Amino acid sequence: MTLSESAIMDRAFQALNSFRIEIPSWGFANTGTRFGKFVQAAAASTIEEKFADAAEVNRLTGVTPTLALHMLWDLPDGLKDVPAVKQLERRFGIRSGSINPNLFQNQEYKFGSLCNPSRAVRERALKHLLDSIEIAKALDSRDISLWMADGSNYPGTQNMRKRIGWLEEALRAAHSHLAPDQRLLVEYKPFEPAFYHTDIADWGMASHLARHAGPQACVLVDTGHHYNAQNIEQIVAWLLHTGMLGGFHFNDRRYADDDLTLGSIDPYQIFRIFHEIHAASDDGLAIDIAYMIDQSHNLKGKIEAMVQTVVMAQELYLKAALIDRKKLAELQRSCELVAAEELYRGAFWCDVRPLTREWRKAHGLPPDPLEALRASGYVERAAEERGSRSSAVSSYA
Ligand code: PSV
Ligand code: MN
């Protein structure tokens, strides 16, 4: 970094003022792996508890005003659930965020949802997607984030090309139901649960489908949905350049879609992604990105892990904001490789924690949100209240 102290402070406050990140309702609930579930006493089991946990994270960090909702898990009765959710929004001061259709749990989706060879199943899947859009409208939610588990496990068992056509048709139909300010975010994933082919496997496919659907559709990058060693920041640069970047699902991974807390394995990767975004913004590109977390914590305490993630996201966003990009551009032009890399890396190694503490103090927030969470006793209280309820349920079951 080559910036003066006061320029650093100004830039830090500007960056942190502009950063918001959405938390997922499912990050507070008990989840597991295919080998089992370790139940946590403080885990949320109702939508009310999820809103309460989200409000606690927002009280501590001040940057998570919205909660992503998943259709079957949070709104099992569809539109009928909307008034109760609106009441929770008012009670907890948290708004509903992106709406996530569920096109993977229903038994009839065994061979696909929007790409199922059966027209009837495809139609029902589309109906669910349209219902999700209606719910988003009723909740004033802008983004519908679409992920499907569609794909196949064995070569020759599905017609991949036909399935592209069905998807194009479905997404175009969905797009025509969006309100003018809504967006359809198309999420890709290379494998899992399908292991031979996934219908939307990468950013190129997602980008094609979004373009085909219409101008309000764009791509959602889930950082866990890439092969090892993939250069995600280059994908981000392409999506920025082509105006197709709509949002992120942040998490970290070591092997596959591990859903580990952001930056726990490779914080430099996220820094590099944020640099591309800051650089595009400095260059005057119109950017409208929904930052969202998509993690479920099986071993760590759920609220702690969420606070840890939010703080990490802020720190990495800030580090990348502090790169002296003017100077970097000069070094890039003159191909001074070592100097350019050192300038870039220097920002990554800068300890921004004193700056985030100052920013929090200036906004009446606890300077150390994790410490404040521990001091509040919130998790222990939740464990006491919810644990007795869940043990009553499990002894009944
Ligand atoms: C799928 O792996 C995914 O990333 C999608 O975003 C789903 O909505 C979410 O995880 C469910 O946990
Ligand atoms: Mn995701």
Short mmCIF file of C-alpha atoms and ligand atoms in Angstrom, two decimals:
data_model
loop_
_atom_site.label_atom_id
_atom_site.label_comp_id
_atom_site.label_asym_id
_atom_site.label_seq_id
_atom_site.Cartn_x
_atom_site.Cartn_y
_atom_site.Cartn_z
CA MET A 1 0.00 0.00 0.00
CA THR A 2 1.22 3.49 -0.74
CA LEU A 3 -1.70 5.56 0.56
CA SER A 4 -1.45 8.14 3.36
CA GLU A 5 -2.95 7.42 6.81
CA SER A 6 -5.95 9.70 6.30
CA ALA A 7 -6.56 8.41 2.78
CA ILE A 8 -6.57 4.89 4.22
CA MET A 9 -9.08 5.85 6.89
CA ASP A 10 -11.36 7.60 4.35
CA ARG A 11 -11.19 4.71 1.97
CA ALA A 12 -11.82 2.21 4.75
CA PHE A 13 -14.93 4.03 5.98
CA GLN A 14 -16.24 4.43 2.45
CA ALA A 15 -15.74 0.74 1.71
CA LEU A 16 -17.28 -0.48 4.96
CA ASN A 17 -20.23 1.91 4.63
CA SER A 18 -21.07 0.39 1.28
CA PHE A 19 -20.79 -3.26 2.28
CA ARG A 20 -23.82 -5.38 3.21
CA ILE A 21 -24.04 -9.15 3.23
CA GLU A 22 -27.09 -11.42 3.41
CA ILE A 23 -27.23 -14.37 5.74
CA PRO A 24 -29.05 -17.64 4.98
CA SER A 25 -31.86 -18.92 7.17
CA TRP A 26 -30.51 -22.45 6.75
CA GLY A 27 -27.19 -21.44 8.35
CA PHE A 28 -28.93 -21.39 11.74
CA ALA A 29 -30.71 -24.74 11.47
CA ASN A 30 -29.43 -28.22 12.21
CA THR A 31 -27.88 -29.69 9.11
CA GLY A 32 -25.57 -32.61 8.58
CA THR A 33 -23.68 -34.63 6.07
CA ARG A 34 -24.87 -37.78 4.35
CA PHE A 35 -23.25 -39.64 7.23
CA GLY A 36 -25.33 -38.04 9.93
CA LYS A 37 -26.30 -34.98 11.84
CA PHE A 38 -24.83 -33.62 15.06
CA VAL A 39 -27.63 -31.73 16.71
CA GLN A 40 -26.89 -28.40 18.43
CA ALA A 41 -29.02 -27.26 21.32
CA ALA A 42 -28.99 -23.63 20.13
CA ALA A 43 -29.92 -24.44 16.53
CA ALA A 44 -33.03 -22.72 15.17
CA SER A 45 -35.89 -24.98 14.26
CA THR A 46 -38.57 -22.42 13.42
CA ILE A 47 -38.57 -19.45 11.11
CA GLU A 48 -39.10 -17.26 14.15
CA GLU A 49 -35.85 -18.55 15.68
CA LYS A 50 -34.04 -18.00 12.39
CA PHE A 51 -35.21 -14.36 12.32
CA ALA A 52 -34.16 -13.97 15.96
CA ASP A 53 -30.67 -15.31 15.18
CA ALA A 54 -30.38 -13.11 12.11
CA ALA A 55 -31.34 -10.09 14.23
CA GLU A 56 -28.63 -10.99 16.73
CA VAL A 57 -26.00 -11.19 13.97
CA ASN A 58 -27.18 -7.83 12.64
CA ARG A 59 -27.14 -6.28 16.13
CA LEU A 60 -23.52 -7.33 16.48
CA THR A 61 -22.25 -6.52 12.98
CA GLY A 62 -24.68 -3.92 11.61
CA VAL A 63 -24.28 -5.17 8.04
CA THR A 64 -26.73 -8.07 7.69
CA PRO A 65 -30.19 -6.51 7.39
CA THR A 66 -31.65 -9.29 5.19
CA LEU A 67 -32.24 -13.00 5.57
CA ALA A 68 -32.28 -15.37 2.59
CA LEU A 69 -35.27 -17.70 2.71
CA HIS A 70 -35.63 -21.19 1.24
CA MET A 71 -39.07 -22.10 -0.04
CA LEU A 72 -39.79 -25.51 1.49
CA TRP A 73 -37.77 -24.95 4.62
CA ASP A 74 -39.14 -21.51 5.50
CA LEU A 75 -42.34 -21.04 3.52
CA PRO A 76 -43.84 -24.54 3.30
CA ASP A 77 -47.35 -23.13 2.81
CA GLY A 78 -46.29 -20.67 0.15
CA LEU A 79 -48.19 -17.38 -0.04
CA LYS A 80 -50.14 -18.27 3.12
CA ASP A 81 -46.89 -17.91 5.10
CA VAL A 82 -46.25 -14.38 3.89
CA PRO A 83 -48.22 -12.44 6.58
CA ALA A 84 -46.41 -14.30 9.38
CA VAL A 85 -43.04 -13.62 7.75
CA LYS A 86 -43.93 -9.93 7.41
CA GLN A 87 -44.74 -9.85 11.09
CA LEU A 88 -41.36 -11.39 11.90
CA GLU A 89 -39.68 -8.77 9.68
CA ARG A 90 -41.28 -6.01 11.74
CA ARG A 91 -40.64 -7.68 15.08
CA PHE A 92 -36.95 -8.39 14.47
CA GLY A 93 -36.05 -5.50 12.15
CA ILE A 94 -34.79 -7.91 9.51
CA ARG A 95 -36.12 -7.99 5.94
CA SER A 96 -36.61 -11.06 3.80
CA GLY A 97 -33.77 -11.33 1.32
CA SER A 98 -33.40 -13.53 -1.70
CA ILE A 99 -36.00 -16.22 -2.23
CA ASN A 100 -34.60 -19.67 -3.00
CA PRO A 101 -36.95 -22.04 -4.80
CA ASN A 102 -36.60 -25.68 -3.80
CA LEU A 103 -36.33 -27.79 -6.94
CA PHE A 104 -34.50 -30.71 -5.40
CA GLN A 105 -36.33 -32.29 -2.48
CA ASN A 106 -39.57 -33.39 -3.98
CA GLN A 107 -39.63 -37.14 -4.84
CA GLU A 108 -40.69 -36.43 -8.39
CA TYR A 109 -37.44 -34.51 -8.99
CA LYS A 110 -35.42 -37.76 -8.85
CA PHE A 111 -34.60 -37.39 -12.56
CA GLY A 112 -34.67 -33.63 -12.64
CA SER A 113 -36.98 -30.67 -12.15
CA LEU A 114 -36.96 -28.08 -14.96
CA CYS A 115 -34.98 -30.61 -17.05
CA ASN A 116 -36.99 -33.69 -16.19
CA PRO A 117 -37.80 -35.80 -19.27
CA SER A 118 -41.45 -35.74 -18.18
CA ARG A 119 -43.29 -32.66 -19.40
CA ALA A 120 -45.68 -32.88 -16.45
CA VAL A 121 -42.84 -32.74 -13.91
CA ARG A 122 -41.19 -29.88 -15.79
CA GLU A 123 -44.45 -27.96 -15.68
CA ARG A 124 -44.85 -28.52 -11.96
CA ALA A 125 -41.24 -27.40 -11.37
CA LEU A 126 -41.90 -24.25 -13.39
CA LYS A 127 -45.05 -23.65 -11.36
CA HIS A 128 -42.94 -23.81 -8.19
CA LEU A 129 -40.50 -21.32 -9.67
CA LEU A 130 -43.36 -18.96 -10.58
CA ASP A 131 -44.83 -19.36 -7.08
CA SER A 132 -41.43 -18.41 -5.67
CA ILE A 133 -41.46 -15.25 -7.79
CA GLU A 134 -44.94 -14.39 -6.48
CA ILE A 135 -43.78 -14.89 -2.91
CA ALA A 136 -40.76 -12.70 -3.56
CA LYS A 137 -43.12 -10.00 -4.87
CA ALA A 138 -45.34 -10.31 -1.81
CA LEU A 139 -42.31 -9.98 0.46
CA ASP A 140 -40.76 -7.14 -1.56
CA SER A 141 -37.74 -9.31 -2.23
CA ARG A 142 -35.79 -8.40 -5.28
CA ASP A 143 -33.79 -11.53 -6.06
CA ILE A 144 -34.88 -15.06 -6.83
CA SER A 145 -31.81 -17.27 -6.64
CA LEU A 146 -32.24 -20.35 -8.68
CA TRP A 147 -30.25 -23.48 -8.06
CA MET A 148 -31.31 -26.88 -9.31
CA ALA A 149 -29.87 -30.30 -8.58
CA ASP A 150 -30.68 -31.44 -12.12
CA GLY A 151 -28.21 -33.68 -13.90
CA SER A 152 -27.45 -37.35 -14.39
CA ASN A 153 -25.15 -39.96 -12.94
CA TYR A 154 -24.39 -42.18 -15.92
CA PRO A 155 -23.29 -41.47 -19.50
CA GLY A 156 -25.95 -42.01 -22.12
CA THR A 157 -28.85 -41.95 -19.69
CA GLN A 158 -30.10 -38.45 -20.48
CA ASN A 159 -30.26 -36.22 -23.54
CA MET A 160 -28.10 -33.29 -22.42
CA ARG A 161 -28.92 -31.13 -25.44
CA LYS A 162 -32.68 -31.50 -25.08
CA ARG A 163 -32.39 -30.55 -21.46
CA ILE A 164 -30.67 -27.28 -22.45
CA GLY A 165 -33.71 -26.43 -24.54
CA TRP A 166 -36.13 -27.18 -21.70
CA LEU A 167 -34.11 -25.00 -19.36
CA GLU A 168 -34.03 -22.12 -21.83
CA GLU A 169 -37.78 -22.33 -22.17
CA ALA A 170 -38.40 -22.49 -18.41
CA LEU A 171 -36.11 -19.59 -17.51
CA ARG A 172 -37.55 -17.42 -20.23
CA ALA A 173 -41.05 -18.17 -18.91
CA ALA A 174 -39.94 -17.39 -15.36
CA HIS A 175 -38.33 -14.14 -16.50
CA SER A 176 -41.58 -12.98 -18.09
CA HIS A 177 -43.21 -13.13 -14.62
CA LEU A 178 -40.64 -10.91 -12.89
CA ALA A 179 -41.67 -7.49 -11.67
CA PRO A 180 -39.60 -4.71 -13.30
CA ASP A 181 -37.27 -4.41 -10.30
CA GLN A 182 -36.81 -8.12 -9.68
CA ARG A 183 -33.90 -10.28 -10.77
CA LEU A 184 -33.42 -13.94 -11.53
CA LEU A 185 -30.00 -15.13 -10.35
CA VAL A 186 -28.82 -18.32 -12.03
CA GLU A 187 -26.47 -20.41 -9.89
CA TYR A 188 -24.14 -23.04 -11.33
CA LYS A 189 -22.43 -26.05 -9.80
CA PRO A 190 -20.16 -28.57 -11.54
CA PHE A 191 -21.28 -31.67 -9.64
CA GLU A 192 -23.20 -32.95 -6.62
CA PRO A 193 -25.73 -34.37 -6.25
CA ALA A 194 -25.38 -35.38 -9.91
CA PHE A 195 -22.00 -36.95 -10.62
CA TYR A 196 -21.85 -37.39 -14.39
CA HIS A 197 -23.37 -34.18 -15.69
CA THR A 198 -25.02 -31.18 -14.06
CA ASP A 199 -27.44 -29.19 -16.24
CA ILE A 200 -26.00 -25.82 -15.19
CA ALA A 201 -22.42 -26.80 -14.55
CA ASP A 202 -20.45 -23.59 -14.97
CA TRP A 203 -20.55 -19.82 -15.40
CA GLY A 204 -20.68 -20.06 -19.20
CA MET A 205 -23.83 -22.16 -19.10
CA ALA A 206 -25.37 -19.95 -16.41
CA SER A 207 -24.49 -16.86 -18.41
CA HIS A 208 -26.00 -18.25 -21.61
CA LEU A 209 -29.22 -19.20 -19.84
CA ALA A 210 -29.48 -15.83 -18.11
CA ARG A 211 -28.99 -13.95 -21.37
CA HIS A 212 -31.54 -16.14 -23.09
CA ALA A 213 -34.02 -15.59 -20.25
CA GLY A 214 -33.91 -11.78 -20.47
CA PRO A 215 -32.27 -8.61 -19.19
CA GLN A 216 -33.21 -9.10 -15.54
CA ALA A 217 -31.41 -12.42 -15.27
CA CYS A 218 -27.77 -12.73 -14.29
CA VAL A 219 -25.30 -15.15 -12.80
CA LEU A 220 -24.78 -16.12 -9.18
CA VAL A 221 -21.29 -17.30 -8.22
CA ASP A 222 -21.18 -19.71 -5.29
CA THR A 223 -17.50 -19.83 -4.35
CA GLY A 224 -17.80 -23.50 -3.34
CA HIS A 225 -19.10 -24.50 -6.77
CA HIS A 226 -15.82 -24.75 -8.66
CA TYR A 227 -13.22 -27.37 -9.37
CA ASN A 228 -10.06 -27.20 -7.31
CA ALA A 229 -7.54 -24.72 -8.65
CA GLN A 230 -10.13 -22.89 -10.77
CA ASN A 231 -9.36 -19.19 -11.12
CA ILE A 232 -12.60 -17.78 -9.70
CA GLU A 233 -11.51 -14.15 -9.88
CA GLN A 234 -11.05 -14.52 -13.62
CA ILE A 235 -14.62 -15.78 -13.89
CA VAL A 236 -15.67 -12.76 -11.83
CA ALA A 237 -13.73 -10.46 -14.18
CA TRP A 238 -15.53 -11.96 -17.18
CA LEU A 239 -18.93 -11.65 -15.56
CA LEU A 240 -18.20 -8.04 -14.62
CA HIS A 241 -17.00 -7.23 -18.11
CA THR A 242 -20.08 -8.76 -19.70
CA GLY A 243 -22.48 -7.20 -17.17
CA MET A 244 -23.69 -10.60 -15.99
CA LEU A 245 -22.58 -10.70 -12.35
CA GLY A 246 -25.63 -10.65 -10.09
CA GLY A 247 -24.48 -12.07 -6.80
CA PHE A 248 -22.39 -14.37 -4.67
CA HIS A 249 -22.95 -17.25 -2.34
CA PHE A 250 -19.87 -17.06 -0.15
CA ASN A 251 -18.31 -20.00 1.66
CA ASP A 252 -14.96 -21.74 1.62
CA ARG A 253 -13.93 -25.19 0.50
CA ARG A 254 -10.96 -27.49 0.47
CA TYR A 255 -12.25 -30.36 -1.66
CA ALA A 256 -15.76 -29.82 -3.01
CA ASP A 257 -18.82 -27.87 -1.84
CA ASP A 258 -17.64 -28.10 1.76
CA ASP A 259 -19.60 -25.08 3.04
CA LEU A 260 -16.78 -24.07 5.38
CA THR A 261 -16.69 -20.59 6.84
CA LEU A 262 -15.52 -17.93 4.43
CA GLY A 263 -11.76 -17.44 4.29
CA SER A 264 -11.05 -20.38 6.59
CA ILE A 265 -9.05 -22.19 3.90
CA ASP A 266 -8.10 -19.56 1.33
CA PRO A 267 -8.74 -15.94 2.33
CA TYR A 268 -6.48 -14.74 -0.52
CA GLN A 269 -8.98 -16.15 -3.04
CA ILE A 270 -11.77 -13.94 -1.69
CA PHE A 271 -9.43 -10.94 -1.54
CA ARG A 272 -8.64 -11.48 -5.24
CA ILE A 273 -12.35 -11.64 -6.06
CA PHE A 274 -13.01 -8.41 -4.18
CA HIS A 275 -10.12 -6.73 -5.96
CA GLU A 276 -11.76 -7.46 -9.33
CA ILE A 277 -14.98 -5.91 -8.07
CA HIS A 278 -13.34 -2.79 -6.63
CA ALA A 279 -11.28 -2.40 -9.79
CA ALA A 280 -14.37 -2.63 -12.00
CA SER A 281 -16.13 -0.12 -9.81
CA ASP A 282 -13.15 2.28 -9.94
CA ASP A 283 -13.27 1.95 -13.73
CA GLY A 284 -16.89 3.15 -13.65
CA LEU A 285 -18.65 -0.13 -14.49
CA ALA A 286 -22.26 -0.28 -13.32
CA ILE A 287 -22.22 -2.90 -10.60
CA ASP A 288 -25.14 -4.35 -8.68
CA ILE A 289 -24.01 -7.37 -6.70
CA ALA A 290 -25.90 -9.18 -3.96
CA TYR A 291 -23.37 -10.52 -1.47
CA MET A 292 -24.81 -13.54 0.28
CA ILE A 293 -23.48 -16.25 2.54
CA ASP A 294 -24.33 -19.87 1.78
CA GLN A 295 -22.93 -21.96 4.59
CA SER A 296 -24.27 -24.52 6.99
CA HIS A 297 -22.15 -25.22 10.00
CA ASN A 298 -22.20 -28.75 11.30
CA LEU A 299 -19.44 -28.55 13.87
CA LYS A 300 -19.01 -24.88 14.75
CA GLY A 301 -21.64 -23.01 16.74
CA LYS A 302 -24.00 -21.60 14.13
CA ILE A 303 -24.32 -18.01 15.30
CA GLU A 304 -20.63 -17.77 16.13
CA ALA A 305 -19.71 -19.11 12.69
CA MET A 306 -22.04 -16.62 11.03
CA VAL A 307 -20.56 -13.67 12.92
CA GLN A 308 -17.06 -14.93 12.15
CA THR A 309 -17.97 -15.11 8.45
CA VAL A 310 -19.46 -11.62 8.31
CA VAL A 311 -16.39 -10.16 10.02
CA MET A 312 -14.08 -12.05 7.66
CA ALA A 313 -16.04 -10.82 4.63
CA GLN A 314 -15.74 -7.22 5.83
CA GLU A 315 -12.00 -7.59 6.44
CA LEU A 316 -11.31 -9.08 3.02
CA TYR A 317 -13.52 -6.56 1.26
CA LEU A 318 -11.66 -3.79 3.07
CA LYS A 319 -8.19 -5.19 2.37
CA ALA A 320 -9.00 -5.28 -1.34
CA ALA A 321 -10.40 -1.74 -1.18
CA LEU A 322 -7.06 -0.51 0.17
CA ILE A 323 -5.01 -1.52 -2.86
CA ASP A 324 -3.58 1.61 -4.46
CA ARG A 325 -5.12 0.84 -7.83
CA LYS A 326 -3.73 3.89 -9.60
CA LYS A 327 -0.23 2.83 -8.71
CA LEU A 328 -1.06 -0.77 -9.56
CA ALA A 329 -2.25 0.28 -13.02
CA GLU A 330 1.08 2.05 -13.63
CA LEU A 331 3.04 -1.00 -12.53
CA GLN A 332 0.89 -3.23 -14.72
CA ARG A 333 1.44 -0.94 -17.71
CA SER A 334 5.20 -0.97 -17.25
CA CYS A 335 5.18 -4.71 -16.50
CA GLU A 336 6.99 -4.32 -13.19
CA LEU A 337 5.89 -7.72 -12.04
CA VAL A 338 7.48 -7.95 -8.62
CA ALA A 339 6.51 -4.41 -7.63
CA ALA A 340 2.94 -4.98 -8.84
CA GLU A 341 2.61 -8.23 -6.97
CA GLU A 342 4.12 -6.77 -3.80
CA LEU A 343 1.71 -3.83 -3.90
CA TYR A 344 -1.24 -6.19 -4.38
CA ARG A 345 -0.09 -8.66 -1.74
CA GLY A 346 0.83 -5.84 0.63
CA ALA A 347 -2.83 -4.90 0.94
CA PHE A 348 -3.70 -8.50 1.68
CA TRP A 349 -1.18 -8.66 4.52
CA CYS A 350 -2.28 -5.33 6.01
CA ASP A 351 -3.95 -5.83 9.39
CA VAL A 352 -7.25 -4.03 8.88
CA ARG A 353 -8.70 -4.97 12.25
CA PRO A 354 -7.91 -1.58 13.86
CA LEU A 355 -9.81 0.06 10.97
CA THR A 356 -12.87 -2.19 11.29
CA ARG A 357 -12.87 -1.54 15.05
CA GLU A 358 -12.81 2.23 14.45
CA TRP A 359 -15.62 1.94 11.92
CA ARG A 360 -17.73 -0.12 14.31
CA LYS A 361 -17.17 2.34 17.15
CA ALA A 362 -18.19 5.21 14.88
CA HIS A 363 -21.43 3.35 14.10
CA GLY A 364 -22.27 2.45 17.69
CA LEU A 365 -21.47 -1.22 17.10
CA PRO A 366 -19.44 -3.51 19.33
CA PRO A 367 -15.77 -3.23 18.25
CA ASP A 368 -15.37 -7.01 18.46
CA PRO A 369 -18.63 -8.70 17.44
CA LEU A 370 -17.51 -12.22 18.42
CA GLU A 371 -16.48 -11.12 21.87
CA ALA A 372 -19.77 -9.21 22.22
CA LEU A 373 -21.68 -12.34 21.22
CA ARG A 374 -19.92 -14.35 23.92
CA ALA A 375 -20.52 -11.65 26.51
CA SER A 376 -24.22 -11.41 25.61
CA GLY A 377 -25.02 -15.00 26.61
CA TYR A 378 -27.37 -15.19 23.58
CA VAL A 379 -26.19 -18.64 22.48
CA GLU A 380 -26.47 -20.09 25.98
CA ARG A 381 -29.99 -18.71 26.38
CA ALA A 382 -31.01 -20.07 23.00
CA ALA A 383 -29.53 -23.46 23.89
CA GLU A 384 -31.46 -23.52 27.13
CA GLU A 385 -34.78 -22.55 25.57
CA ARG A 386 -34.47 -24.47 22.33
CA GLY A 387 -32.53 -27.47 23.67
CA SER A 388 -35.24 -28.47 26.11
CA ARG A 389 -37.78 -28.24 23.31
CA SER A 390 -35.72 -30.30 20.88
CA SER A 391 -34.91 -32.96 23.48
CA ALA A 392 -38.64 -33.15 24.24
CA VAL A 393 -39.24 -33.65 20.51
CA SER A 394 -36.50 -36.24 20.11
CA SER A 395 -37.59 -38.26 23.12
CA TYR A 396 -41.10 -38.28 21.63
CA ALA A 397 -39.69 -39.38 18.28
C1 PSV B 1 -26.45 -25.94 -3.50
O1 PSV B 1 -25.27 -26.59 -3.16
C2 PSV B 1 -26.56 -24.59 -2.86
O2 PSV B 1 -25.35 -23.89 -3.02
C3 PSV B 1 -27.71 -23.78 -3.39
O3 PSV B 1 -27.46 -22.41 -3.31
C4 PSV B 1 -28.81 -24.13 -2.43
O4 PSV B 1 -29.87 -23.23 -2.40
C5 PSV B 1 -28.06 -24.19 -1.13
O5 PSV B 1 -26.79 -24.72 -1.47
C6 PSV B 1 -28.76 -25.05 -0.13
O6 PSV B 1 -27.97 -25.30 0.98
MN MN B 2 -25.30 -21.72 -3.14
#
